[in-house]
Every structure is written in C-alpha cells, then in structure tokens.
Amino acid sequence: MTQETVLVPDIGGSEAAEVVEVLVSVGDSVEVDQGLLVLESDKASMEIPSTFAGTVVEMLASEGDQLGEGAAVAVIQIAAGASDDDSPPASDKSAGTSETAITDETPAQTPAQTPAEPAAAADTQSASQSLDVPVPDIGTDDAVDLIELSVAVGDRVAEGDTLLVLESDKASMEVPSPASGVVEALHVAEGRQVKHGDLLLTLAVTSPAPADGLDAKTADTPSASSAPSSVALASPVAAAKPAAAPTANVVADTITEKGEDQVYAGPAVRMLAREFGVPLSAVKGSGPRGRVIKEDLHRYVQGALDDSSPAGATAGIPAIPEVDFAKFGPVDVTERSKIDKLTAANMQRSWLNVPHVTQFDDADITEMETFRKGLKSEAEARGTRLTPLPFLIKACAVAMQRHEKINSSLSDGGQTLTYKRFVHIGMAVDTPAGLVVPVIRDADRKTIWELAVEVLDLAARARDRKLKPTDMQGAGFTISSLGAIGGRGFTPIVNAPEVAILGVGRASTQPVWDGQAFQPRLQLPLSLSYDHRVVNGGDAGRFMTELCQLLGDIRKLLL
Ligand code: CAO
C-alpha cells in the first residue's frame, strides 16, 4: 500500500494563507480533485484539491494554520486495488503539480509481501476472506437505533462506503465499510438496537482489510491462515488507522450544530452541500428521522432555481422549523388555495428583494367625504356605489404623473429605469380564495364615476373568480385599502417590479389644531411603502404630501 502526501500548490503569489475550513476527516475516501481544505488569503479563498484518490490517513493541517506553497496538507492512502490507470504514477503526479509523493513502503519494504508471497497470491487470498463488521466505537456503550441499512446481501461496496446508519438520542452516524468487498451476510435489521461490538454484517473482502475490532475469518482458507497478516495488513500505517477511522468519521461527519437541533447528514451529502454552497441547516431532511439525503439537496437547489417556489427565495436563509402542533391539541390541516400559495411566493420574493421603507401620513378627507356622501342618491340613480376608493385612485393617478418615479420599474438588472407613460393602478381585493390584484387601466383618464363602476365590477369579478389574467397585469402602482375593514395603519409589501404601494387605513375623526383651536376633522391614515433602490425618502415624501393635498381639496384633481 502506498501513501502520498498532498502539498499546497502554487497559490498565486500569496506567501501564506489561513486554513479557514477543513473539508475532510481522517478515514474519508477522497477522489482526485476533491477539496481537502480551504485557504483564504487577503485576496481570495481557494480550495486545495487532493491529487490522489484514496483514504485520508492523516490531516497535517487544521483550521487557523497558515500554509504556504509546498506545505503538507494530508496523507492519502492510495485506494486499495487502484491501478496505475486510476492513479497517475508518482513521476506524472509531480509534473505540473506541487505535491510530493512519499511512498511509505515499496513492495520490497512491505513486511507482508515477502518474495514467497507475491502480490498476486495475496490478492487471491484476500478475495476469499470473510470479514465480520461489528458496531465500531460510537462514543457510548448504550444501545443505539439502527435507522437505515444502506446495503443488501450481494451489494459490492468500496472502502469507506456507508453500510448503515445508527442513531443515538444525540446524533446519527454512518458506519463506513472498513474494506472493499461484497456483502455476504447481514446480521441485523433496520429498527433494531445495537451496541458497540455487536456484529452487523459480514463482508467477502476483495481487498486487504485491517482489523482492530474487525474479525477477518481466514481459517476456511488454508493458505490464508498461514499468512493472515499479509491479507489484512499490507501496510503498517493502515494497520494502525482503520479501526480508529470509522469512529472519527462517524463523530466528525455526522454531528453539526443547527441552533438547538442537529443536522443529520452523511459525508457525501455534506460534500455535495458544500459544492452547491447550500447551508445544510436550511435543507429539510426526508430521510429517517429527518436525515438530509442527496434528493433533499437536489430538491432544495431546484426550489432555489424555481422562482415560483417559496423555497426559491430562501436560498441561504435558514428554513423555519415545522412544529407538529398535533402534539399540543387537535388540529385541522387544509390544502392552501393556488392563489394563496402564489401570493405567498410573490410576497416573499418582494420582501427578500426589495429594501422597503414605509412613509406615513394622514389625509384630511373631511370635505371629500361631505362631497362623496352628497352624491349618494346620484350614485344610486346611476346604479352604482361611491366609496372613498375611486377618489383615492384618481388622486394617486394625478400624483403619479407629477412624481413619475413612483410609476417606474427597474430594468436591465438595475442598470436602467423604465418610466411608464401610462397610469395603470392595481387594487388589492380580499376574496375567499385569497388576495388578487385586478388592474384599473388609464386611471388618469377616467372620471370618478367611471372609476366607481370599474372598482365594483373588478371587485365582484375577483370574488366570483371571473378575472382574466390580463385583468391583473400591467400595473405601475397598487392601492391596498383596508378602510372598510379597519385599522390605523399597516406597512404593505411592494408589488415588485412596481416600486411603491399605498396602504389605506380606516378614516376617523381626530382633533386637528387649526392655529387657534382643535377642530374635528376626518383623517385618513395612509402608508406608502417604496423600493428604496428606486424611490428616495424625498421622492416618497413629495408624492405623499401631494396626495394628501389632492385628497384634502379634491378640486385640485381638476388642475
Ligand atoms: N375609511 C372609512 N370607511 C371606509 C374606508 C376608509 N378608508 N374605505 C371604505 N370605507 C367604507 C365605504 O365607504 C363603505 O361604506 P359606505 O357604503 O357607507 O360608503 C364601506 O367601507 C365598505 O366599502 P367597500 O369595501 O365595499 O368598498 P371599498 O371601495 O372601500 O373597497 C375593495 C373595495 C375591493 C378594495 C375592498 O372590498 C377590499 O377587498 N379591501 C381589502 C383589500 C385588502 O385585502 N388589502 C390588503 C392587501 S395585503 O394583505
């Protein structure tokens, strides 16, 4: 068996860089080019790849170390059975790379391989060996659950492959195969409890295997019995390491703090998560007892790519843990409507993308309300109803024309601003199926009566689910009125790519100081949320002040 040392290659002129993350542990199987650790200089961070395939038998650097070119990173035991085809010869490996091949033993130095026992003979013997695999040292003498059998009789496994997963009340642990071979017999079943030393399975080993705590049965092979060490131990280093390797691997690779909880995941999944840059704590595990499996990662990444998925917007943000409320009392679980789910995704996308600021003010609508109420009978005669909303729409349309940034949207990834030369206003409607936002087109060109008719029509069609997709497109601004429902004020979420939204609270009569006395005035609470990437406080303040003046004296709508 050959061991090689991976060295730090040329790291682009940096004298030394700090080890900020160690990506593998002793006992891990690694591939050529697989990252071993991450170095960070003041200019860049870089992953130092393994230049050999095999098993990590020693880590020569740890977090916080300063490493320069040529510093030793790790000792890799070349994969058992790896041919020269799999692993480049030492002369090739040193060419173009900065690692040095340190050969611990050559065939002549290998104690097990005497001239009387050529390598081919040892291989033949190893192929006929049975190796019992017991529960390794799992850091406790208590029984733990066997939650997952990852192999079946007849499966071929490589050294380091996961055989099964154990779970104590603190962590789940993968038990790696101590050798390459074929699963000959399983002595345990999923769901059973096992303890340190209990027999798990028997492997027909196809490569020499070490055996501290592992029972290599050679008696049934007469030639092997005469040379057990030659089969089990091709390398003195290997002999010392493997029994410790599964334990280190189990503990280091499977326990990671996730706030109060722990993330259960195996080394391969952790490696994949690192490659994707996905924090495992954000991924919901679907394996036994919430263990994160590869499919969970794939689903998470797919979700992040899919805009319409609520998970999409949360990439990198820890997921909110789900609580099983049935534990605390009776619950009903119902399907959410499509509109609800879509609204949730849109709201989350806006909330995460748009830096929101909300500006508050009160509009004095005393005169406007007197005027509106005076039109009640005329409204009835026209077969309609006149609420404050058409006045608000009209006032916003006028103010949007005077403060055109409010009617703009970011374009070209933020490089340009698109000003809309039309005034289409969305109106949030609360329906039993969820929130919908039909759009009133060309609000600036419509009379209050026309707007009143359209508000009623759109609200009715929204509640009857009769809106067409085109009825809900093209808005440059949105009004969300909770006036009929109540509330002093709220902070609406911008309906991106629009850049502003007006929240309307319930009007109430308030004492307003006129310079000499308090007067009872009808005050309408308004809140304007805006995208601070586009709209500045000054823009918002001017728009809001103009809006309040227009509502305070609706004659100005004519000017
Ligand atoms: N202050 C006081 N009274 C108000 C008011 C306000 N700001 N706004 C409306 N009212 C009154 C109306 O005048 C009407 O009373 P009268 O018939 O006596 O005049 C009554 O409340 C009911 O109004 P309405 O709800 O029928 O009509 P509207 O034009 O105010 O609103 C619509 C229409 C579709 C916007 C509304 O029905 C609605 O769905 N609102 C909810 C929007 C929403 O959910 N927003 C939140 C989105 S974010 O989750």
Coordinates of C-alpha atoms and ligand atoms in Angstrom, one line a residue:
M1 CA 0.0 0.0 0.0
T2 CA 1.2 3.4 -0.9
Q3 CA 0.8 6.7 0.9
E4 CA 1.1 10.0 -0.7
T5 CA 1.3 13.5 0.8
V6 CA -0.7 16.3 -0.7
L7 CA 1.1 19.6 -0.7
V8 CA -0.2 23.1 -1.2
P9 CA 0.3 24.0 -4.8
D10 CA 1.2 27.5 -6.2
I11 CA -1.4 29.8 -4.6
G12 CA -0.8 32.7 -6.8
G13 CA 1.9 34.6 -5.1
S14 CA 0.3 34.5 -1.6
E15 CA 3.1 33.9 0.9
A16 CA 0.8 32.1 3.3
A17 CA -2.9 31.8 3.6
E18 CA -5.1 30.7 6.5
V19 CA -6.9 27.4 6.7
V20 CA -10.5 28.5 7.1
E21 CA -12.2 25.2 6.6
V22 CA -11.1 21.6 6.6
L23 CA -13.3 19.7 4.3
V24 CA -12.4 16.1 5.0
S25 CA -11.6 13.9 8.1
V26 CA -9.3 11.0 8.7
G27 CA -11.0 7.9 7.3
D28 CA -12.8 9.8 4.5
S29 CA -12.4 8.4 0.9
V30 CA -11.4 11.2 -1.5
E31 CA -11.2 11.5 -5.2
V32 CA -8.6 13.2 -7.3
D33 CA -9.5 17.0 -7.3
Q34 CA -11.8 16.7 -4.3
G35 CA -11.2 19.6 -2.0
L36 CA -9.3 18.8 1.2
L37 CA -9.3 22.2 2.8
V38 CA -10.0 25.9 2.0
L39 CA -7.3 28.5 2.3
E40 CA -8.1 32.2 2.5
S41 CA -5.6 34.9 1.8
D42 CA -6.4 38.6 1.9
K43 CA -7.2 38.4 -1.8
A44 CA -9.1 35.2 -2.4
S45 CA -10.2 31.9 -0.9
M46 CA -9.2 28.7 -2.7
E47 CA -9.9 25.0 -2.2
I48 CA -6.8 22.8 -2.1
P49 CA -7.7 19.6 -4.0
S50 CA -6.4 16.1 -3.4
T51 CA -4.1 15.0 -6.1
F52 CA -4.7 11.3 -5.2
A53 CA -7.7 9.1 -4.9
G54 CA -7.7 7.1 -1.7
T55 CA -8.4 7.3 2.0
V56 CA -7.3 10.2 4.2
V57 CA -5.0 8.6 6.9
E58 CA -3.7 11.8 8.4
M59 CA -4.6 15.5 8.2
L60 CA -1.4 17.6 8.5
A61 CA -3.2 21.0 8.7
S62 CA -6.0 22.3 10.8
E63 CA -8.2 25.4 10.9
G64 CA -6.3 28.5 11.7
D65 CA -3.0 27.2 10.4
Q66 CA -1.1 29.4 7.9
L67 CA 0.1 27.4 4.9
G68 CA 2.3 28.5 2.0
E69 CA 3.2 26.8 -1.2
G70 CA 4.7 23.3 -0.6
A71 CA 3.2 22.9 2.9
A72 CA 1.9 19.4 3.7
V73 CA -1.9 19.1 3.8
A74 CA -2.8 15.5 4.2
V75 CA -1.5 11.9 3.8
I76 CA -3.6 9.8 1.4
Q77 CA -3.5 6.1 1.3
I78 CA -3.9 5.2 -2.3
A79 CA -7.2 3.4 -2.9
A80 CA -6.8 -0.4 -2.5
G81 CA -6.8 -2.1 -5.9
A82 CA -6.2 1.3 -7.6
S83 CA -4.2 0.5 -10.7
D84 CA -1.7 2.8 -12.3
D85 CA -4.6 3.7 -14.7
D86 CA -6.7 5.1 -11.8
S87 CA -3.8 6.9 -10.1
P88 CA -1.1 8.5 -12.1
P89 CA 2.5 7.3 -11.5
A90 CA 4.5 9.4 -9.0
S91 CA 6.5 10.9 -11.7
D92 CA 3.4 12.1 -13.5
K93 CA 1.8 13.4 -10.4
S94 CA 4.7 15.6 -9.5
A95 CA 4.8 17.0 -13.0
G96 CA 2.7 20.2 -13.2
T97 CA 1.6 19.9 -9.6
S98 CA 3.3 20.7 -6.4
E99 CA 2.7 17.6 -4.3
T100 CA 5.5 15.2 -3.4
A101 CA 4.9 11.5 -3.5
I102 CA 6.0 10.0 -0.2
T103 CA 6.0 6.2 -0.5
D104 CA 5.8 4.7 2.8
E105 CA 6.6 1.3 1.5
T106 CA 7.5 -0.3 -1.7
P107 CA 6.7 -4.0 -2.4
A108 CA 10.2 -4.9 -1.1
Q109 CA 9.5 -2.9 2.1
T110 CA 6.1 -4.3 2.7
P111 CA 6.5 -6.7 5.5
A112 CA 3.6 -8.8 4.4
Q113 CA 4.7 -9.3 0.9
T114 CA 7.8 -11.4 1.0
P115 CA 9.2 -12.9 -2.1
A116 CA 7.4 -16.2 -1.2
E117 CA 4.1 -14.3 -1.2
P118 CA 3.9 -12.3 -4.5
A119 CA 1.2 -9.7 -4.7
A120 CA -1.0 -11.8 -7.0
A121 CA -1.1 -14.5 -4.4
A122 CA -2.1 -12.0 -1.7
D123 CA -4.9 -10.8 -3.9
T124 CA -6.2 -14.3 -4.4
Q125 CA -6.2 -14.9 -0.7
S126 CA -7.9 -11.6 0.1
A127 CA -10.7 -12.4 -2.4
S128 CA -11.7 -15.5 -0.4
Q129 CA -11.7 -13.8 3.0
S130 CA -14.7 -13.1 5.2
L131 CA -14.6 -10.0 7.4
D132 CA -17.1 -9.5 10.2
V133 CA -18.0 -5.9 10.7
P134 CA -19.1 -5.0 14.3
V135 CA -20.5 -1.7 15.6
P136 CA -17.4 0.5 15.9
D137 CA -16.7 2.7 18.9
I138 CA -19.7 5.2 18.8
G139 CA -18.7 7.1 21.9
T140 CA -21.3 5.3 24.1
D141 CA -21.9 1.9 25.5
D142 CA -25.6 2.4 25.3
A143 CA -27.7 0.7 22.6
V144 CA -28.5 2.9 19.6
D145 CA -31.1 2.5 16.9
L146 CA -30.2 1.1 13.5
I147 CA -32.2 3.5 11.4
E148 CA -31.1 2.7 7.9
L149 CA -29.4 -0.2 6.2
S150 CA -27.7 1.2 3.2
V151 CA -26.6 -2.2 1.7
A152 CA -28.2 -5.6 1.0
V153 CA -26.7 -9.0 0.7
G154 CA -24.8 -9.2 -2.6
D155 CA -24.0 -5.5 -2.8
R156 CA -20.5 -4.6 -3.7
V157 CA -19.0 -1.8 -1.5
A158 CA -15.9 0.2 -1.6
E159 CA -13.8 1.0 1.5
G160 CA -15.5 4.0 3.1
D161 CA -18.9 3.4 1.6
T162 CA -21.7 3.8 4.1
L163 CA -23.0 0.4 5.3
L164 CA -25.7 1.5 7.6
V165 CA -26.8 4.5 9.8
L166 CA -27.0 4.4 13.6
E167 CA -28.8 6.9 15.6
S168 CA -28.5 7.7 19.3
D169 CA -30.5 10.5 21.0
K170 CA -27.7 12.9 20.2
A171 CA -26.6 12.2 16.6
S172 CA -26.9 9.9 13.7
M173 CA -23.8 8.2 12.5
E174 CA -22.9 6.4 9.3
V175 CA -20.8 3.3 9.6
P176 CA -18.4 3.1 6.8
S177 CA -17.1 -0.1 5.2
P178 CA -13.7 -0.9 6.5
A179 CA -12.8 -2.6 3.3
S180 CA -13.9 -3.2 -0.3
G181 CA -15.9 -6.3 -0.9
V182 CA -19.3 -7.9 -1.3
V183 CA -21.9 -8.0 1.5
E184 CA -22.0 -11.7 2.3
A185 CA -24.5 -11.7 5.2
L186 CA -26.5 -9.2 7.3
H187 CA -26.8 -10.0 11.0
V188 CA -29.1 -7.0 11.8
A189 CA -32.3 -5.5 10.6
E190 CA -33.5 -1.9 10.4
G191 CA -35.2 -0.8 13.6
R192 CA -33.1 -2.9 15.8
Q193 CA -31.0 -1.6 18.6
V194 CA -27.3 -2.4 18.6
K195 CA -24.3 -1.7 20.9
H196 CA -20.6 -1.2 20.4
G197 CA -19.1 -4.6 19.3
D198 CA -22.4 -6.2 18.1
L199 CA -22.0 -8.0 14.8
L200 CA -23.5 -6.0 12.0
L201 CA -22.6 -7.8 8.8
T202 CA -20.0 -10.0 7.1
L203 CA -18.1 -8.9 4.0
A204 CA -16.3 -11.0 1.5
V205 CA -13.4 -8.8 1.2
T206 CA -11.8 -8.1 -2.2
S207 CA -9.0 -6.0 -0.8
P208 CA -6.8 -6.4 2.3
A209 CA -8.6 -5.1 5.3
P210 CA -7.3 -4.0 8.7
A211 CA -8.9 -5.4 11.8
D212 CA -8.8 -3.8 15.1
G213 CA -12.2 -4.7 16.2
L214 CA -12.9 -6.4 12.9
D215 CA -12.7 -10.1 12.6
A216 CA -11.1 -11.4 9.4
K217 CA -12.0 -15.1 9.1
T218 CA -9.2 -16.8 7.3
A219 CA -9.5 -20.3 8.8
D220 CA -11.5 -21.6 5.9
T221 CA -8.7 -20.6 3.5
P222 CA -5.7 -22.8 4.4
S223 CA -3.2 -20.7 2.5
A224 CA -4.6 -17.6 4.1
S225 CA -4.4 -19.0 7.6
S226 CA -0.7 -19.3 7.2
A227 CA -0.4 -15.6 6.4
P228 CA -3.3 -13.7 7.9
S229 CA -1.3 -10.5 8.3
S230 CA -0.4 -10.5 4.7
V231 CA -4.0 -10.4 3.8
A232 CA -5.3 -8.0 6.4
L233 CA -2.3 -5.7 6.7
A234 CA -0.5 -4.7 3.6
S235 CA 0.7 -1.5 5.3
P236 CA 1.8 -0.9 8.9
V237 CA 0.1 2.5 8.7
A238 CA -3.1 1.0 7.5
A239 CA -3.0 -1.5 10.3
A240 CA -2.9 1.3 12.9
K241 CA -5.5 3.5 11.4
P242 CA -8.7 1.8 10.1
A243 CA -10.2 0.8 13.5
A244 CA -9.9 4.4 14.6
A245 CA -11.1 5.8 11.2
P246 CA -14.7 4.7 11.4
T247 CA -15.1 6.2 14.8
A248 CA -13.5 9.5 13.9
N249 CA -15.6 9.6 10.7
V250 CA -18.8 8.8 12.5
V251 CA -18.4 11.5 15.0
A252 CA -16.9 14.3 12.9
D253 CA -19.0 13.9 9.9
T254 CA -22.4 13.5 11.3
I255 CA -22.8 15.9 14.1
T256 CA -23.2 19.5 13.2
E257 CA -24.9 22.1 15.3
K258 CA -28.0 23.6 13.9
G259 CA -29.0 26.0 16.5
E260 CA -30.6 23.9 19.2
D261 CA -31.0 21.0 16.8
Q262 CA -28.6 19.0 14.8
V263 CA -28.3 18.4 11.1
Y264 CA -28.2 14.7 10.2
A265 CA -26.3 14.1 7.0
G266 CA -23.6 11.8 5.7
P267 CA -20.2 12.9 4.3
A268 CA -21.3 12.6 0.7
V269 CA -24.3 14.8 1.3
R270 CA -22.1 17.3 3.2
M271 CA -19.6 17.4 0.3
L272 CA -22.4 18.0 -2.2
A273 CA -23.9 20.7 0.0
R274 CA -20.5 22.4 0.1
E275 CA -20.2 22.2 -3.6
F276 CA -23.7 23.8 -4.0
G277 CA -22.9 26.3 -1.3
V278 CA -26.1 25.3 0.5
P279 CA -26.2 25.5 4.3
L280 CA -27.4 22.1 5.4
S281 CA -29.4 23.6 8.2
A282 CA -31.7 25.2 5.5
V283 CA -32.5 21.8 4.0
K284 CA -35.4 19.8 5.2
G285 CA -34.3 16.2 5.6
S286 CA -36.7 13.5 4.3
G287 CA -34.6 10.5 5.4
P288 CA -35.3 8.5 8.5
R289 CA -35.7 10.9 11.5
G290 CA -35.1 14.0 9.3
R291 CA -31.8 12.9 7.9
V292 CA -30.8 15.0 4.9
I293 CA -30.3 12.8 1.9
K294 CA -29.0 13.7 -1.6
E295 CA -32.5 14.0 -3.0
D296 CA -33.3 16.7 -0.4
L297 CA -30.4 18.7 -1.6
H298 CA -31.4 18.4 -5.2
R299 CA -35.0 19.4 -4.3
Y300 CA -33.7 22.4 -2.4
V301 CA -31.5 23.6 -5.2
Q302 CA -34.3 23.0 -7.7
G303 CA -36.5 25.1 -5.5
A304 CA -34.0 27.9 -5.3
L305 CA -33.9 28.0 -9.1
D306 CA -37.6 28.0 -9.4
D307 CA -39.0 31.5 -8.8
S308 CA -42.5 30.3 -8.1
S309 CA -41.4 28.1 -5.2
P310 CA -41.5 29.7 -1.8
A311 CA -38.2 27.8 -1.1
G312 CA -36.7 29.6 -4.1
A313 CA -36.4 32.9 -2.4
T314 CA -34.9 31.4 0.7
A315 CA -31.7 30.1 -0.6
G316 CA -29.1 30.6 2.1
I317 CA -31.7 31.5 4.6
P318 CA -32.3 29.0 7.4
A319 CA -35.8 27.4 7.0
I320 CA -38.3 27.9 9.7
P321 CA -38.7 24.6 11.6
E322 CA -42.0 22.9 11.3
V323 CA -43.7 22.1 14.6
D324 CA -46.1 19.2 15.0
F325 CA -48.9 21.1 16.7
A326 CA -50.9 17.9 16.9
K327 CA -48.7 17.1 19.9
F328 CA -50.4 20.0 21.8
G329 CA -54.0 19.6 20.8
P330 CA -56.4 18.9 18.0
V331 CA -55.5 20.5 14.6
D332 CA -57.0 20.7 11.1
V333 CA -54.7 20.6 8.1
T334 CA -56.2 22.0 4.9
E335 CA -54.8 22.5 1.4
R336 CA -53.9 26.1 0.6
S337 CA -55.5 27.6 -2.5
K338 CA -53.4 28.2 -5.5
I339 CA -53.8 31.9 -5.1
D340 CA -52.7 31.8 -1.5
K341 CA -49.6 29.9 -2.5
L342 CA -48.8 32.2 -5.3
T343 CA -49.3 35.3 -3.2
A344 CA -47.0 33.8 -0.5
A345 CA -44.3 33.2 -3.1
N346 CA -44.7 36.8 -4.6
M347 CA -44.8 38.4 -1.1
Q348 CA -41.7 36.5 -0.1
R349 CA -39.9 37.4 -3.3
S350 CA -40.7 41.1 -2.9
W351 CA -39.8 41.1 0.8
L352 CA -36.4 39.5 0.2
N353 CA -35.5 41.5 -2.9
V354 CA -36.8 44.9 -2.2
P355 CA -35.4 47.2 0.5
H356 CA -38.7 48.5 1.9
V357 CA -39.3 51.9 3.6
T358 CA -42.7 52.9 4.7
Q359 CA -43.8 56.6 5.0
F360 CA -46.9 57.5 7.0
D361 CA -49.3 60.5 6.8
D362 CA -52.9 61.4 7.3
A363 CA -55.1 63.0 4.6
D364 CA -57.8 65.3 5.8
I365 CA -60.8 64.0 3.8
T366 CA -63.5 65.9 5.7
E367 CA -64.6 67.9 2.6
M368 CA -64.1 65.0 0.2
E369 CA -66.4 62.8 2.4
T370 CA -69.0 65.5 2.6
F371 CA -68.9 65.8 -1.2
R372 CA -69.0 61.9 -1.7
K373 CA -71.9 61.4 0.7
G374 CA -73.8 64.2 -1.1
L375 CA -73.5 62.1 -4.3
K376 CA -75.1 59.0 -2.7
S377 CA -78.5 59.4 -4.4
E378 CA -76.9 60.2 -7.7
A379 CA -74.8 57.0 -7.3
E380 CA -78.0 55.0 -6.7
A381 CA -79.6 56.6 -9.7
R382 CA -76.6 55.6 -11.8
G383 CA -76.9 52.0 -10.4
T384 CA -73.5 52.2 -8.6
R385 CA -71.9 52.9 -5.2
L386 CA -69.4 55.5 -4.5
T387 CA -66.8 54.7 -1.8
P388 CA -63.7 56.7 -1.0
L389 CA -61.6 54.3 -3.2
P390 CA -62.4 55.9 -6.6
F391 CA -61.2 59.3 -5.2
L392 CA -58.1 57.7 -3.9
I393 CA -57.4 56.1 -7.3
K394 CA -57.9 59.3 -9.1
A395 CA -55.7 61.2 -6.6
C396 CA -52.9 58.6 -7.0
A397 CA -53.2 58.8 -10.8
V398 CA -52.7 62.5 -10.7
A399 CA -49.8 62.4 -8.2
M400 CA -48.1 59.6 -10.1
Q401 CA -48.0 61.8 -13.2
R402 CA -46.4 64.6 -11.2
H403 CA -44.0 62.2 -9.4
E404 CA -43.1 59.9 -12.3
K405 CA -40.5 57.8 -10.4
I406 CA -43.4 56.2 -8.4
N407 CA -44.6 54.9 -11.8
S408 CA -41.3 53.4 -12.8
S409 CA -39.6 50.0 -12.6
L410 CA -36.0 48.8 -12.6
S411 CA -34.8 47.3 -15.8
D412 CA -31.6 45.7 -17.3
G413 CA -30.8 44.2 -13.9
G414 CA -30.9 47.6 -12.2
Q415 CA -28.9 49.5 -14.8
T416 CA -31.9 51.4 -16.2
L417 CA -35.2 52.7 -15.0
T418 CA -38.3 52.3 -17.1
Y419 CA -40.8 55.1 -16.8
K420 CA -44.4 54.1 -17.7
R421 CA -46.2 56.6 -19.8
F422 CA -49.5 55.1 -18.8
V423 CA -51.2 55.1 -15.5
H424 CA -52.5 51.7 -14.6
I425 CA -53.3 51.1 -10.9
G426 CA -53.7 47.7 -9.1
M427 CA -56.3 47.4 -6.4
A428 CA -55.9 44.6 -3.8
V429 CA -59.1 42.7 -3.4
D430 CA -59.7 40.3 -0.5
T431 CA -61.5 37.2 -1.8
P432 CA -62.4 33.9 -0.1
A433 CA -59.9 32.2 -2.4
G434 CA -57.1 34.7 -1.5
L435 CA -55.7 38.1 -2.4
V436 CA -56.0 39.2 -6.0
V437 CA -54.9 42.5 -7.6
P438 CA -57.0 43.5 -10.7
V439 CA -55.7 46.5 -12.5
I440 CA -57.6 49.7 -13.5
R441 CA -56.2 50.9 -16.8
D442 CA -55.6 54.5 -17.6
A443 CA -57.0 55.7 -14.3
D444 CA -55.8 59.2 -15.1
R445 CA -58.2 59.4 -18.0
K446 CA -61.3 58.1 -16.2
T447 CA -63.9 60.1 -14.2
I448 CA -64.7 59.3 -10.6
W449 CA -68.0 57.7 -11.8
E450 CA -66.2 55.6 -14.3
L451 CA -63.7 54.5 -11.6
A452 CA -66.5 53.7 -9.2
V453 CA -68.2 51.4 -11.7
E454 CA -64.9 49.7 -12.5
V455 CA -64.0 49.2 -8.8
L456 CA -67.3 47.5 -8.2
D457 CA -67.0 45.4 -11.4
L458 CA -63.5 44.3 -10.8
A459 CA -64.1 43.5 -7.1
A460 CA -67.2 41.5 -8.0
R461 CA -65.4 39.6 -10.7
A462 CA -62.4 39.0 -8.4
R463 CA -64.7 37.4 -5.7
D464 CA -66.5 35.3 -8.4
R465 CA -63.2 34.2 -9.9
K466 CA -64.1 35.7 -13.2
L467 CA -61.0 37.8 -13.7
K468 CA -58.8 37.0 -16.7
P469 CA -55.0 37.0 -16.4
T470 CA -54.9 40.2 -18.5
D471 CA -57.2 41.9 -15.9
M472 CA -54.3 41.6 -13.4
Q473 CA -51.4 42.7 -15.5
G474 CA -49.6 45.9 -16.2
A475 CA -50.0 47.9 -13.0
G476 CA -47.5 50.7 -12.2
F477 CA -48.7 51.2 -8.7
T478 CA -51.0 49.4 -6.2
I479 CA -53.5 50.5 -3.6
S480 CA -54.4 48.2 -0.7
S481 CA -57.3 49.6 1.2
L482 CA -58.3 48.1 4.5
G483 CA -60.5 51.1 5.2
A484 CA -63.7 49.2 5.2
I485 CA -62.2 46.5 7.5
G486 CA -60.5 48.8 10.0
G487 CA -57.0 49.5 11.4
R488 CA -55.0 52.7 11.9
G489 CA -52.2 51.7 9.5
F490 CA -50.0 49.0 8.1
T491 CA -46.9 48.5 6.1
P492 CA -47.9 47.0 2.7
I493 CA -45.3 45.0 0.7
V494 CA -44.4 46.5 -2.6
N495 CA -45.8 44.5 -5.5
A496 CA -42.5 44.3 -7.4
P497 CA -41.4 45.2 -10.0
E498 CA -43.6 48.1 -9.1
V499 CA -41.7 50.4 -6.8
A500 CA -44.5 51.7 -4.5
I501 CA -47.8 50.7 -2.9
L502 CA -50.3 52.7 -0.9
G503 CA -51.8 51.3 2.2
V504 CA -55.1 52.9 3.3
G505 CA -56.4 52.6 6.9
R506 CA -59.8 53.4 8.3
A507 CA -60.7 57.1 8.4
S508 CA -61.7 58.5 11.8
T509 CA -62.5 61.9 13.2
Q510 CA -59.5 63.4 15.0
P511 CA -58.9 66.8 16.8
V512 CA -56.7 68.8 14.5
W513 CA -55.2 72.2 15.6
D514 CA -56.0 75.0 13.1
G515 CA -53.8 77.5 14.8
Q516 CA -56.5 78.7 17.2
A517 CA -58.4 75.7 18.3
F518 CA -58.8 72.0 17.8
Q519 CA -61.2 71.1 15.0
P520 CA -62.9 67.8 14.4
R521 CA -61.5 66.6 11.1
L522 CA -61.9 63.3 9.3
Q523 CA -58.4 61.9 8.9
L524 CA -57.5 59.1 6.5
P525 CA -54.3 57.2 7.5
L526 CA -52.1 56.5 4.6
S527 CA -48.9 54.4 4.4
L528 CA -46.7 54.4 1.4
S529 CA -44.2 51.5 1.1
Y530 CA -41.5 52.0 -1.5
D531 CA -38.5 50.3 -3.0
H532 CA -35.6 52.3 -1.7
R533 CA -33.4 51.2 -4.6
V534 CA -35.5 53.5 -6.8
V535 CA -37.5 55.8 -4.6
N536 CA -35.7 58.0 -2.1
G537 CA -37.3 59.4 1.0
G538 CA -37.6 62.8 -0.7
D539 CA -39.5 61.3 -3.7
A540 CA -41.8 59.5 -1.4
G541 CA -42.3 62.5 0.9
R542 CA -43.2 64.7 -2.0
F543 CA -45.6 62.2 -3.5
M544 CA -47.3 61.6 -0.2
T545 CA -47.6 65.3 0.5
E546 CA -49.1 65.9 -2.9
L547 CA -51.5 63.0 -2.4
C548 CA -52.7 64.4 0.9
Q549 CA -53.2 67.8 -0.6
L550 CA -55.2 66.4 -3.5
L551 CA -57.4 64.4 -1.1
G552 CA -57.7 67.4 1.2
D553 CA -59.0 69.5 -1.6
I554 CA -60.3 67.4 -4.5
R555 CA -60.8 70.5 -6.7
K556 CA -57.1 70.2 -7.2
L557 CA -57.7 67.0 -9.1
L558 CA -59.0 69.1 -11.9
L559 CA -55.9 71.3 -12.2
Ligands
CAO1 N1 -62.3 54.7 6.0 C1 -63.6 54.6 6.4 N2 -64.5 53.9 5.7 C2 -64.2 53.4 4.5 C3 -62.9 53.4 4.0 C4 -62.0 54.1 4.8 N3 -60.7 54.2 4.4 N4 -62.9 52.8 2.9 C5 -64.1 52.3 2.6 N5 -64.9 52.7 3.6 C6 -66.3 52.4 3.8 C7 -67.0 52.6 2.5 O1 -67.3 54.0 2.3 C8 -68.2 51.8 2.6 O2 -69.2 52.4 3.4 P1 -70.5 53.1 2.8 O3 -71.2 52.1 2.0 O4 -71.2 53.6 4.0 O5 -70.0 54.3 2.0 C9 -67.7 50.6 3.4 O6 -66.5 51.0 4.0 C10 -67.4 49.3 2.6 O7 -66.6 49.6 1.5 P2 -66.2 48.5 0.4 O8 -65.3 47.6 1.0 O9 -67.5 47.9 -0.1 O10 -65.6 49.3 -0.8 P3 -64.2 49.9 -1.0 O11 -64.3 50.7 -2.3 O12 -63.7 50.7 0.2 O13 -63.2 48.7 -1.2 C11 -62.2 46.7 -2.1 C12 -63.3 47.8 -2.3 C13 -62.4 45.7 -3.2 C14 -60.8 47.3 -2.1 C15 -62.4 46.1 -0.7 O14 -63.7 45.4 -0.7 C16 -61.4 45.1 -0.3 O15 -61.3 43.9 -0.8 N6 -60.5 45.5 0.6 C17 -59.4 44.6 1.1 C18 -58.1 44.9 0.4 C19 -57.1 44.0 1.1 O16 -57.3 42.9 1.5 N7 -55.9 44.6 1.2 C20 -54.8 44.0 1.9 C21 -53.9 43.5 1.0 S1 -52.4 43.0 1.8 O17 -52.9 41.7 2.6

